[in-house]
């Protein structure tokens, strides 16, 4: 279609217009990695994004680890490729599953995810929406040990606690300890158990009927690869005269990017090249919306309770502008909510000057509900409204 | 064998997308993912036309989108009566081009400026615009929200200036002054083939002066330029506005080509010929370069202003559950 075609209006350029703006603003993506220590999580992250996020970390010995509770750590890195900027945040969960008694060790992880939702909900409901920072977790890679007979009780409990809060992508870690047939058997077993326990992992959207055969084939292969059997490496070795990323054993060289050796390439392609947008969409449209709906309902229940108790003090109610349910609001509650609105409005929302940051190591125990992270200019579309997304 | 650490800020080491390359992650493909999504979901665009009757509003919109999209179909009805009050009439069509689907809604305002007494004739228009914001706000505040909130907000208001050759009318100034803070206004000089090129230039200068003196911020507004690149592009456009346009849905043969135009005894006015009028400039600006921006300014600025005002009012916002269809008392 060109100007020569007299029917041409020109709105077919819209995707380009959207694209131009997005490239300017940049994108963000938050990836969580969870699983016991020693399953290669850090190495995999470094391999996926060609970074060295963990070069400064100190590995603790067993004794030191006993006293540790499950931490939540964040590392942020800015990556640029072909003019496209990505602010990547990796959320790690050191200490998970390492204790003797791991009861409910996923709680701090679940709390972290909820807190990001809560912060977003407040920001979205507030008055100054220009610089909302989106810290919601878009995807959680859950590492399953290759040494078990499928899923362990902890794996099941973790995934069930989180499957309605975040997109879970199960990973079969350190797959080079298994032979191809062992990998195959384990995958089948794990998939069966996932279904058996009613765990809702991230579903790849179905192909459109008008996609080409190649794409459909790829799509089927992808679905049958779960859990992704991966190997990670940051070292480059020489194999058959080529320099490849891999692991050198006396019996041979494992190549990370060789599809015959492991699913690393499949995982990376899925995560970055084909499904990154969808992971964010599902987070926004499903997980976040669920959280928000629950939140509003429980808040209104709370307001009703308070009103009935007739003991409204300055501390009661919520401290940000919430939607008021018709029939419930009376002048007293409204006055209260207005006062809280005032307080929020006068809180400082100054964005930092745009800065490049390499490592932002934030270790936080027992997240404080009212903590606001440093506001930085949001790099993606300012807020994800439910109108034509990015349109 | 050596130790290689990937560097966080490296650009791609090669141009190909092969997955066996050591240095390429593939982040730029997110653009393609977004594009696919855009193509699938399609988008809405709502344009309002304002100006008194006979200025060729419907014809111009039809010409812009090369379709019968306004409420008047081909061949205008000469005996159509001027309504006694201003009406707001919205007509939607789905257009498709290059795989991209657009639901175009044209909002017409017959009766504007046609009465003897035109006091406050902008009020029904202002009310309509705010009602669309309100609709959107209510959806946003709902407990169970739709995946895609239907967007009926006016993204662009084309204001038609009568080609008197003298200056703006008082009504023009009043309207644009009041509405430029709640909607993107793009003023155009209608039926500009009634003026010679010189007359047109002089008229434009006078109009621009008056717009400036009236403090009227038409789109693209200076204060919303995001960066130097935007500013320089938009400065050029602002300098050339208001565009002097001619509309037509009839075709004629000129130099062996079929062109849209108006046939007069002394020649054919070619709508898309930049030497004859500025229609092509308007079209390129409106559709090919700033379509997305019009929507974004509407959403990020005009809508947010409205929302902030509503949040500050007494009573706040009432979420309506999907079962409750009663309008809450606001």
XYZ file of C-alpha atoms in Angstrom:
721
model
C 0.000 0.000 0.000
C 1.403 3.371 -0.889
C 0.325 6.839 -1.763
C -0.256 5.632 -5.283
C -3.159 3.617 -4.007
C -5.865 6.224 -3.948
C -7.736 4.457 -1.210
C -4.841 4.883 1.174
C -5.663 7.012 4.183
C -2.584 6.377 6.286
C -3.747 5.109 9.662
C -1.976 1.847 8.943
C 1.037 3.722 10.289
C -0.449 3.687 13.760
C 1.601 0.739 15.030
C 4.697 2.668 13.962
C 3.532 5.733 15.861
C 2.969 3.660 18.963
C 6.296 1.952 18.471
C 8.141 5.219 18.156
C 6.804 6.461 21.454
C 7.534 3.216 23.224
C 11.088 3.113 22.018
C 11.573 6.587 23.403
C 10.138 5.693 26.768
C 11.674 2.259 27.097
C 10.192 -0.830 28.707
C 10.407 -2.528 32.040
C 10.177 -6.125 33.149
C 10.306 -7.712 36.583
C 11.362 -11.320 36.833
C 11.370 -13.323 40.023
C 13.495 -16.420 40.540
C 12.626 -18.843 43.308
C 13.873 -22.199 44.468
C 16.379 -23.700 46.869
C 19.971 -22.522 46.928
C 22.375 -24.127 44.554
C 19.978 -24.818 41.710
C 21.727 -22.415 39.358
C 19.268 -19.541 39.547
C 21.856 -16.775 39.516
C 23.847 -18.364 36.739
C 20.739 -18.764 34.648
C 19.747 -15.150 35.092
C 23.213 -14.050 34.088
C 23.078 -16.297 31.049
C 19.639 -15.113 29.979
C 20.460 -11.446 30.059
C 24.203 -11.522 29.484
C 24.868 -9.711 32.721
C 26.921 -10.291 35.807
C 24.406 -9.207 38.384
C 25.713 -11.481 41.041
C 29.431 -10.949 40.800
C 29.656 -9.379 44.238
C 27.658 -11.861 46.159
C 29.000 -13.861 49.022
C 27.922 -17.464 49.330
C 27.014 -18.368 52.887
C 27.873 -21.656 54.496
C 25.262 -23.859 56.189
C 25.723 -22.400 59.653
C 25.433 -18.832 58.508
C 22.342 -19.750 56.568
C 20.535 -21.230 59.557
C 19.949 -17.838 61.085
C 18.760 -16.332 57.839
C 15.117 -15.862 57.093
C 13.863 -15.774 53.556
C 14.965 -12.495 52.113
C 13.672 -10.697 49.094
C 16.397 -8.967 47.105
C 16.104 -6.793 44.029
C 18.686 -6.129 41.348
C 17.976 -3.685 38.584
C 19.887 -3.304 35.372
C 19.342 -1.209 32.261
C 19.874 -3.063 29.015
C 19.834 -1.563 25.575
C 19.720 -3.408 22.271
C 19.200 -1.905 18.828
C 17.927 1.279 20.374
C 15.369 -0.417 22.595
C 15.809 0.167 26.315
C 14.756 -2.309 28.929
C 14.826 -1.770 32.661
C 15.107 -5.282 33.986
C 14.475 -6.035 37.651
C 15.373 -9.424 39.058
C 13.754 -10.353 42.338
C 15.578 -13.069 44.169
C 14.549 -15.116 47.168
C 17.699 -16.233 48.960
C 17.070 -18.504 51.860
C 13.991 -20.084 50.376
C 13.766 -23.747 51.266
C 17.150 -23.774 52.982
C 16.094 -24.103 56.593
C 15.413 -27.290 58.449
C 11.813 -26.285 58.980
C 10.498 -24.579 55.873
C 6.891 -24.199 56.883
C 5.315 -21.306 55.043
C 8.646 -20.041 53.810
C 6.812 -18.800 50.725
C 4.894 -16.311 52.825
C 7.421 -13.512 52.448
C 7.434 -14.107 48.706
C 3.646 -13.922 48.524
C 3.688 -10.843 50.714
C 6.227 -9.171 48.445
C 4.075 -9.742 45.393
C 1.005 -8.430 47.186
C 2.875 -5.372 48.325
C 3.783 -4.478 44.755
C 0.121 -4.818 43.820
C -0.890 -2.705 46.744
C 1.562 0.027 45.910
C 0.361 0.059 42.325
C -3.252 0.156 43.410
C -2.620 3.155 45.619
C -0.753 4.978 42.912
C -3.415 4.197 40.377
C -6.147 5.458 42.679
C -4.269 8.583 43.585
C -4.140 11.974 41.996
C -0.654 12.130 40.576
C -0.561 9.345 38.057
C 2.092 10.622 35.728
C 5.028 8.804 37.199
C 3.641 5.571 38.509
C 6.399 3.066 38.979
C 5.375 -0.440 38.046
C 7.137 -2.920 40.307
C 4.651 -5.709 39.845
C 6.214 -9.086 39.270
C 5.556 -10.187 35.700
C 6.927 -13.693 35.857
C 8.266 -16.140 38.417
C 10.736 -18.810 37.339
C 10.372 -21.622 39.817
C 13.341 -23.978 39.976
C 12.636 -27.629 40.542
C 15.478 -29.812 41.686
C 16.578 -32.483 39.202
C 17.409 -34.806 42.067
C 13.886 -35.552 43.225
C 11.272 -37.838 41.756
C 9.186 -35.023 40.388
C 7.671 -32.336 42.562
C 8.481 -32.168 46.239
C 5.927 -31.089 48.846
C 7.596 -27.694 49.128
C 7.353 -27.194 45.357
C 3.649 -27.967 45.408
C 2.929 -25.692 48.362
C 4.895 -22.813 46.897
C 3.268 -22.976 43.517
C -0.205 -23.321 44.964
C 0.360 -20.328 47.215
C 1.461 -18.179 44.317
C -0.258 -19.379 41.174
C -3.022 -16.847 41.467
C -0.673 -13.962 42.130
C 1.993 -14.343 39.498
C 2.763 -16.128 36.248
C 4.669 -19.250 37.256
C 7.042 -20.845 34.753
C 8.476 -24.072 36.152
C 12.134 -24.807 35.440
C 13.892 -28.132 35.727
C 17.248 -26.973 37.032
C 20.771 -28.239 36.334
C 19.450 -30.489 33.627
C 22.937 -31.636 32.705
C 22.807 -34.074 35.608
C 20.168 -36.033 33.699
C 20.231 -38.084 30.538
C 17.786 -37.182 27.778
C 15.452 -40.029 28.637
C 15.534 -39.103 32.313
C 14.667 -35.550 31.376
C 11.754 -36.750 29.294
C 10.377 -38.958 32.037
C 10.742 -36.263 34.663
C 8.963 -33.688 32.542
C 6.008 -35.979 32.026
C 5.854 -36.783 35.713
C 6.042 -33.135 36.711
C 3.358 -32.115 34.234
C 1.097 -34.832 35.569
C 1.656 -33.723 39.124
C 1.007 -30.100 38.238
C -2.337 -31.097 36.877
C -3.046 -33.476 39.699
C -2.487 -30.834 42.345
C -4.449 -28.216 40.453
C -1.501 -25.878 40.031
C -2.176 -23.126 37.526
C 1.082 -22.359 35.806
C 1.430 -19.709 33.098
C -0.464 -20.761 29.991
C 0.865 -19.829 26.603
C -1.911 -18.208 24.631
C -3.244 -20.308 21.799
C -2.086 -19.649 18.282
C -4.306 -17.734 15.939
C -5.778 -19.877 13.229
C -4.123 -17.687 10.619
C -0.571 -18.168 11.853
C 1.780 -20.086 9.588
C 2.600 -23.738 10.154
C 6.103 -23.055 11.431
C 4.772 -20.842 14.155
C 2.111 -23.359 15.155
C 4.734 -26.064 15.308
C 6.922 -23.903 17.521
C 3.975 -23.163 19.724
C 3.162 -26.844 20.235
C 6.795 -27.631 20.998
C 6.838 -24.856 23.546
C 3.833 -26.188 25.373
C 5.314 -29.653 25.466
C 8.623 -28.447 26.870
C 7.300 -27.540 30.289
C 9.106 -27.612 32.662
C 12.031 -26.093 30.767
C 15.105 -28.221 31.381
C 17.896 -25.671 31.604
C 21.581 -25.315 32.051
C 23.260 -22.036 32.686
C 26.810 -20.896 32.249
C 28.786 -17.723 32.148
C 31.956 -19.303 30.922
C 32.940 -19.664 27.315
C 34.527 -22.903 26.221
C 35.847 -24.126 22.944
C 33.780 -26.852 21.259
C 34.520 -28.198 17.786
C 36.517 -25.140 16.988
C 33.752 -22.774 18.038
C 33.585 -20.656 21.139
C 30.364 -21.397 22.954
C 28.810 -20.744 26.320
C 29.010 -24.040 28.167
C 30.241 -26.389 30.829
C 33.359 -28.473 30.359
C 33.313 -32.039 31.636
C 35.870 -34.786 31.082
C 33.255 -36.630 29.072
C 32.212 -33.774 26.898
C 31.070 -30.222 26.634
C 27.545 -29.126 27.447
C 26.516 -26.236 25.238
C 23.979 -23.902 26.798
C 22.591 -22.629 23.528
C 22.369 -25.997 21.838
C 18.749 -27.074 21.691
C 19.762 -30.684 21.657
C 21.441 -30.217 25.035
C 18.845 -28.200 26.952
C 15.855 -25.844 26.725
C 17.767 -22.672 27.446
C 17.110 -21.200 24.035
C 13.416 -22.082 24.225
C 13.161 -20.422 27.600
C 14.971 -17.309 26.522
C 12.963 -16.977 23.346
C 9.734 -17.436 25.223
C 10.662 -15.034 27.968
C 12.183 -12.291 25.868
C 11.327 -12.665 22.243
C 7.808 -13.946 22.067
C 5.954 -13.807 25.334
C 7.318 -10.881 27.288
C 4.387 -8.687 26.340
C 1.870 -11.393 27.125
C 3.414 -12.075 30.537
C 2.932 -8.432 31.379
C -0.601 -8.409 30.004
C -1.673 -11.425 32.055
C -0.133 -9.860 35.161
C -2.025 -6.646 34.540
C -5.320 -8.056 33.358
C -5.690 -11.088 35.557
C -3.456 -11.231 38.625
C -3.562 -7.539 39.396
C -7.253 -7.191 38.678
C -8.000 -10.108 41.027
C -5.975 -8.460 43.731
C -7.663 -5.136 43.178
C -11.167 -6.565 43.253
C -10.420 -8.399 46.498
C -8.888 -5.302 47.939
C -11.861 -3.078 47.220
C -14.289 -5.627 48.567
C -12.432 -6.119 51.803
C -11.964 -2.400 52.227
C -15.641 -1.689 51.844
C -16.404 -4.419 54.336
C -14.013 -2.706 56.686
C -15.633 0.678 56.198
C -19.051 -0.803 56.885
C -17.773 -2.427 60.064
C -16.232 0.807 61.261
C -19.302 2.806 60.574
C -21.413 0.330 62.452
C -19.077 0.510 65.395
C -19.504 4.265 65.232
C -16.024 4.857 66.549
C -14.392 6.735 63.742
C -11.025 8.089 64.758
C -8.297 9.630 62.693
C -6.515 6.299 62.457
C -9.347 4.242 61.131
C -10.276 3.754 57.537
C -7.730 3.614 54.831
C -5.229 6.276 54.053
C -5.679 6.767 50.366
C -8.612 7.720 48.177
C -10.717 4.606 47.823
C -13.922 4.214 45.923
C -16.915 4.716 48.188
C -19.756 2.211 48.042
C -23.177 3.772 47.551
C -25.431 3.462 50.541
C -22.550 3.138 52.931
C -21.055 6.571 52.766
C -22.303 8.999 55.322
C -20.981 12.417 56.054
C -18.693 11.183 58.814
C -16.977 8.562 56.652
C -16.772 10.925 53.745
C -15.157 13.578 55.871
C -12.624 11.012 57.020
C -11.861 9.859 53.549
C -11.484 13.440 52.383
C -8.999 14.094 55.163
C -7.004 11.086 54.139
C -7.130 12.263 50.541
C -5.570 15.539 51.642
C -2.750 13.775 53.409
C -1.932 11.668 50.404
C -2.093 14.577 48.046
C 0.460 16.504 50.017
C 2.888 13.627 50.062
C 5.862 14.290 47.918
C 5.847 12.665 44.537
C 8.950 14.138 43.002
C 10.569 11.860 40.451
C 14.329 11.442 40.582
C 16.356 12.777 37.715
C 16.747 10.050 35.154
C 19.768 8.034 36.163
C 21.475 4.895 35.057
C 21.811 2.427 37.882
C 23.765 -0.787 37.773
C 23.183 -2.624 40.993
C 20.445 -1.617 43.315
C 20.694 -4.080 46.085
C 17.740 -3.778 48.402
C 17.488 -6.364 51.060
C 14.284 -6.083 52.999
C 12.962 -8.272 55.764
C 9.294 -8.156 56.639
C 8.198 -5.524 54.225
C 6.686 -2.479 55.797
C 3.290 -1.858 54.240
C 3.719 1.875 54.059
C 7.154 1.992 52.556
C 7.440 3.750 49.231
C 10.441 2.872 47.098
C 12.425 5.696 45.519
C 10.291 7.170 42.816
C 11.994 6.965 39.512
C 10.551 8.078 36.228
C 8.458 5.269 34.895
C 9.841 4.086 31.621
C 6.819 2.462 30.099
C 3.425 3.915 29.264
C 2.681 5.916 32.393
C -0.057 3.685 33.551
C -1.684 0.633 32.183
C -5.178 1.766 31.657
C -7.793 -0.514 30.392
C -8.488 1.510 27.298
C -6.729 0.353 24.177
C -3.493 -0.587 25.836
C -0.732 1.651 24.550
C -3.185 2.887 21.920
C 38.855 -21.055 27.342
C 38.429 -17.880 29.193
C 36.079 -16.147 31.467
C 33.687 -13.883 29.692
C 31.317 -11.664 31.568
C 28.438 -10.299 29.583
C 28.233 -6.559 29.959
C 24.977 -4.993 30.919
C 25.167 -2.072 28.541
C 26.491 -3.678 25.408
C 24.652 -3.135 22.177
C 24.126 -6.067 19.908
C 27.313 -7.515 18.556
C 25.803 -8.307 15.202
C 22.721 -7.472 13.266
C 21.268 -10.925 12.854
C 18.723 -12.477 15.148
C 20.272 -15.906 15.317
C 20.073 -17.438 18.711
C 23.520 -18.893 18.532
C 25.191 -15.504 18.702
C 26.839 -14.880 22.023
C 25.901 -11.259 22.345
C 22.252 -10.938 21.399
C 19.405 -11.275 23.858
C 16.504 -10.134 21.703
C 14.959 -7.319 23.661
C 14.154 -5.311 20.572
C 11.629 -7.948 19.563
C 9.236 -6.557 22.129
C 8.376 -3.954 19.529
C 7.171 -6.717 17.253
C 5.184 -8.268 20.090
C 3.478 -4.962 20.708
C 2.786 -4.470 17.043
C 1.106 -7.851 16.796
C -1.071 -6.941 19.712
C -2.014 -3.600 18.191
C -2.985 -5.268 14.956
C -5.095 -7.818 16.769
C -7.003 -5.532 19.076
C -7.452 -2.598 16.739
C -8.046 0.844 18.118
C -10.635 3.564 18.579
C -10.452 7.077 17.299
C -13.059 9.724 17.995
C -13.128 12.982 16.101
C -15.517 15.834 16.607
C -16.308 18.501 14.025
C -17.532 21.917 15.051
C -18.478 24.892 12.957
C -21.607 26.440 11.570
C -23.486 24.679 8.817
C -22.319 24.814 5.253
C -18.604 24.891 6.004
C -18.038 21.462 4.522
C -17.399 19.605 7.777
C -18.899 16.301 6.736
C -17.285 16.422 3.341
C -13.889 17.102 4.849
C -14.073 14.197 7.246
C -15.180 11.914 4.444
C -12.244 13.124 2.391
C -9.807 12.600 5.226
C -10.797 9.012 5.700
C -11.722 8.288 2.109
C -14.992 6.822 3.281
C -18.506 7.918 3.939
C -17.954 8.179 7.656
C -19.820 11.259 8.658
C -23.498 11.385 9.304
C -24.150 12.788 5.891
C -23.829 10.266 3.148
C -22.745 11.146 -0.368
C -24.585 14.112 -1.826
C -25.688 16.463 0.837
C -29.353 17.050 1.391
C -30.033 20.638 0.502
C -33.289 20.695 2.291
C -31.926 19.442 5.549
C -33.126 21.840 8.171
C -30.946 23.605 10.679
C -31.973 22.265 14.061
C -33.334 24.719 16.614
C -30.893 23.599 19.268
C -27.478 22.124 19.010
C -27.488 18.400 18.569
C -24.670 16.004 19.151
C -24.675 13.172 16.658
C -22.118 10.394 16.772
C -21.654 7.908 13.932
C -19.209 4.996 14.011
C -17.606 2.954 11.291
C -14.933 0.290 11.330
C -12.197 0.922 8.791
C -9.373 -1.380 7.929
C -6.060 -0.666 6.295
C -2.870 -2.666 6.107
C -4.156 -5.130 8.665
C -4.929 -2.390 11.172
C -8.538 -2.032 12.289
C -9.853 1.317 13.396
C -13.234 2.095 14.854
C -13.734 5.673 13.796
C -16.437 7.725 15.456
C -17.339 11.086 13.977
C -19.200 13.384 16.319
C -21.105 16.083 14.512
C -22.595 19.177 16.113
C -25.328 20.487 13.845
C -26.851 23.720 14.968
C -23.672 25.164 16.369
C -23.386 28.832 15.562
C -26.466 28.803 13.376
C -28.977 30.403 15.711
C -29.734 34.046 15.962
C -28.633 34.056 19.538
C -25.647 31.792 19.947
C -24.967 32.456 23.603
C -23.535 29.458 25.367
C -23.854 27.279 22.313
C -20.631 25.607 23.371
C -22.260 24.200 26.492
C -23.867 21.098 25.020
C -20.524 20.324 23.409
C -18.609 20.781 26.606
C -21.145 18.643 28.377
C -20.784 15.861 25.832
C -17.024 15.863 26.148
C -17.185 15.677 29.917
C -19.783 12.952 29.786
C -17.347 10.769 27.865
C -14.676 11.364 30.489
C -17.185 10.506 33.169
C -18.134 7.288 31.419
C -14.525 6.234 31.225
C -13.866 7.173 34.813
C -16.773 5.119 36.056
C -15.471 2.086 34.210
C -12.021 2.607 35.608
C -13.260 2.793 39.138
C -15.406 -0.314 38.876
C -14.623 -3.331 41.008
C -14.642 -5.709 38.078
C -13.135 -3.864 35.201
C -13.345 -4.668 31.531
C -10.135 -5.720 29.863
C -10.513 -2.918 27.376
C -12.582 -0.024 28.530
C -14.486 1.284 25.499
C -13.058 4.672 24.697
C -15.614 7.226 23.570
C -13.593 10.242 24.656
C -13.124 12.886 22.015
C -9.512 12.677 20.862
C -9.620 15.583 18.482
C -11.955 18.482 17.781
C -11.686 20.034 14.330
C -12.890 23.587 14.522
C -13.949 25.100 11.228
C -13.176 28.738 10.680
C -15.250 30.500 8.114
C -13.096 31.900 5.244
C -14.340 35.433 5.573
C -10.931 36.795 4.797
C -11.165 39.226 7.655
C -10.611 37.701 11.050
C -11.992 35.234 13.542
C -15.541 35.645 14.673
C -16.225 36.256 18.285
C -17.934 32.906 18.544
C -14.753 31.218 17.267
C -12.696 32.812 19.993
C -15.210 32.088 22.734
C -15.503 28.455 21.776
C -11.828 27.734 21.433
C -10.937 29.590 24.580
C -13.307 27.560 26.644
C -12.737 24.160 25.170
C -9.009 24.132 24.536
C -8.434 23.061 28.118
C -10.604 20.002 27.959
C -10.041 18.696 24.444
C -7.448 18.866 21.649
C -8.621 21.572 19.277
C -7.335 21.716 15.718
C -8.563 24.826 13.920
C -8.917 24.631 10.142
C -9.839 27.247 7.590
C -12.739 25.791 5.698
C -13.552 26.094 2.004
C -10.281 27.844 1.427
C -10.716 27.790 -2.329
C -12.698 30.988 -1.951
C -9.443 32.820 -1.333
C -6.380 33.404 -3.467
C -3.063 32.276 -2.109
C -2.154 35.784 -1.002
C -5.495 36.369 0.650
C -5.122 33.052 2.348
C -1.711 33.875 3.738
C -2.867 37.209 5.112
C -5.959 35.718 6.622
C -3.887 33.051 8.289
C -1.556 35.595 9.806
C -4.444 37.528 11.255
C -6.069 34.412 12.607
C -2.824 33.261 14.204
C -2.380 36.630 15.838
C -5.869 36.484 17.266
C -5.394 32.972 18.537
C -2.249 34.075 20.252
C -3.822 37.142 21.761
C -6.726 35.100 23.013
C -4.290 32.763 24.718
C -5.778 29.846 22.834
C -3.634 26.739 23.079
C -4.571 24.636 20.105
C -3.114 21.217 19.471
C -0.185 20.485 19.462
C 0.119 22.456 22.677
C 3.553 23.862 23.434
C 3.493 22.770 27.039
C 3.132 19.110 26.147
C 6.160 18.814 23.894
C 8.097 16.004 25.460
C 11.589 16.614 24.194
C 13.612 18.659 21.741
C 12.728 16.398 18.863
C 9.020 16.794 19.548
C 9.374 20.526 20.001
C 11.135 21.021 16.695
C 8.638 18.857 14.805
C 5.689 20.522 16.469
C 7.022 24.042 16.061
C 6.982 23.547 12.313
C 3.398 22.376 12.462
C 2.274 25.156 14.736
C 3.804 27.684 12.353
C 1.748 26.299 9.483
C -1.559 26.134 11.348
C -4.431 26.669 10.909
C -4.429 24.571 7.747
C -6.469 25.963 4.887
C -8.420 23.055 3.484
C -10.780 22.026 0.771
C -12.822 18.844 0.831
C -14.359 16.807 -1.919
C -15.621 13.350 -2.636
C -15.765 13.743 -6.401
C -13.079 12.651 -8.781
C -11.876 14.270 -11.954
C -9.287 13.543 -14.565
C -6.233 15.790 -14.338
C -3.093 15.123 -16.401
C -4.128 11.555 -16.902
C -4.690 10.897 -13.209
C -7.907 10.662 -11.261
C -7.880 13.161 -8.427
C -10.285 14.352 -5.805
C -11.376 17.841 -6.564
C -13.883 20.565 -7.230
C -14.629 21.500 -10.808
C -15.214 25.118 -11.533
C -15.515 26.995 -14.773
C -11.984 28.268 -14.392
C -10.254 25.093 -13.390
C -10.195 22.115 -11.100
C -9.250 22.567 -7.476
C -7.240 19.513 -6.540
C -7.745 18.596 -2.937
C -4.530 16.667 -2.515
C -2.349 19.068 -4.429
C -0.217 21.016 -1.961
C -0.108 23.944 -4.358
C -3.858 24.292 -4.200
C -4.616 23.817 -0.539
C -3.262 22.365 2.646
C -5.450 19.306 2.887
C -2.538 16.921 2.483
C -0.704 18.632 5.323
C -3.692 18.263 7.577
C -4.144 14.639 6.672
C -0.511 13.738 7.206
C -0.406 15.560 10.489
C -3.674 14.239 11.830
C -3.488 10.661 10.655
C 0.006 9.695 9.689
C 2.081 11.264 12.387
C 0.039 12.473 15.330
C -2.853 10.053 15.579
C -1.356 8.229 18.527
C -0.257 11.419 20.190
C -3.760 12.882 20.017
C -5.015 9.913 21.965
C -2.227 10.069 24.480
C -2.650 13.753 25.213
C -6.376 13.165 25.629
C -5.765 10.318 28.030
C -2.748 11.535 29.941
C -3.665 15.164 30.245
C -7.255 16.129 29.533
C -8.710 13.009 31.103
C -6.414 13.223 34.121
C -7.398 16.845 34.665
C -11.029 15.840 34.642
C -10.376 12.937 36.960
C -8.440 15.024 39.455
C -11.277 17.513 39.554
C -13.796 14.786 40.234
C -11.696 13.213 42.963
C -11.547 16.543 44.698
C -15.250 17.060 44.670
C -17.542 16.099 47.511
C -18.704 12.542 47.503
C -15.756 11.059 45.686
C -16.287 8.231 43.271
C -18.744 5.413 43.492
C -17.772 2.063 42.038
C -20.622 0.306 40.390
C -20.647 -3.469 40.553
C -21.579 -5.227 37.378
C -25.089 -5.912 38.664
C -25.879 -2.409 39.698
C -27.085 -0.325 36.820
C -28.370 2.578 38.834
C -26.510 5.825 38.356
C -24.982 6.856 41.633
C -25.747 10.266 42.970
C -22.737 12.395 42.185
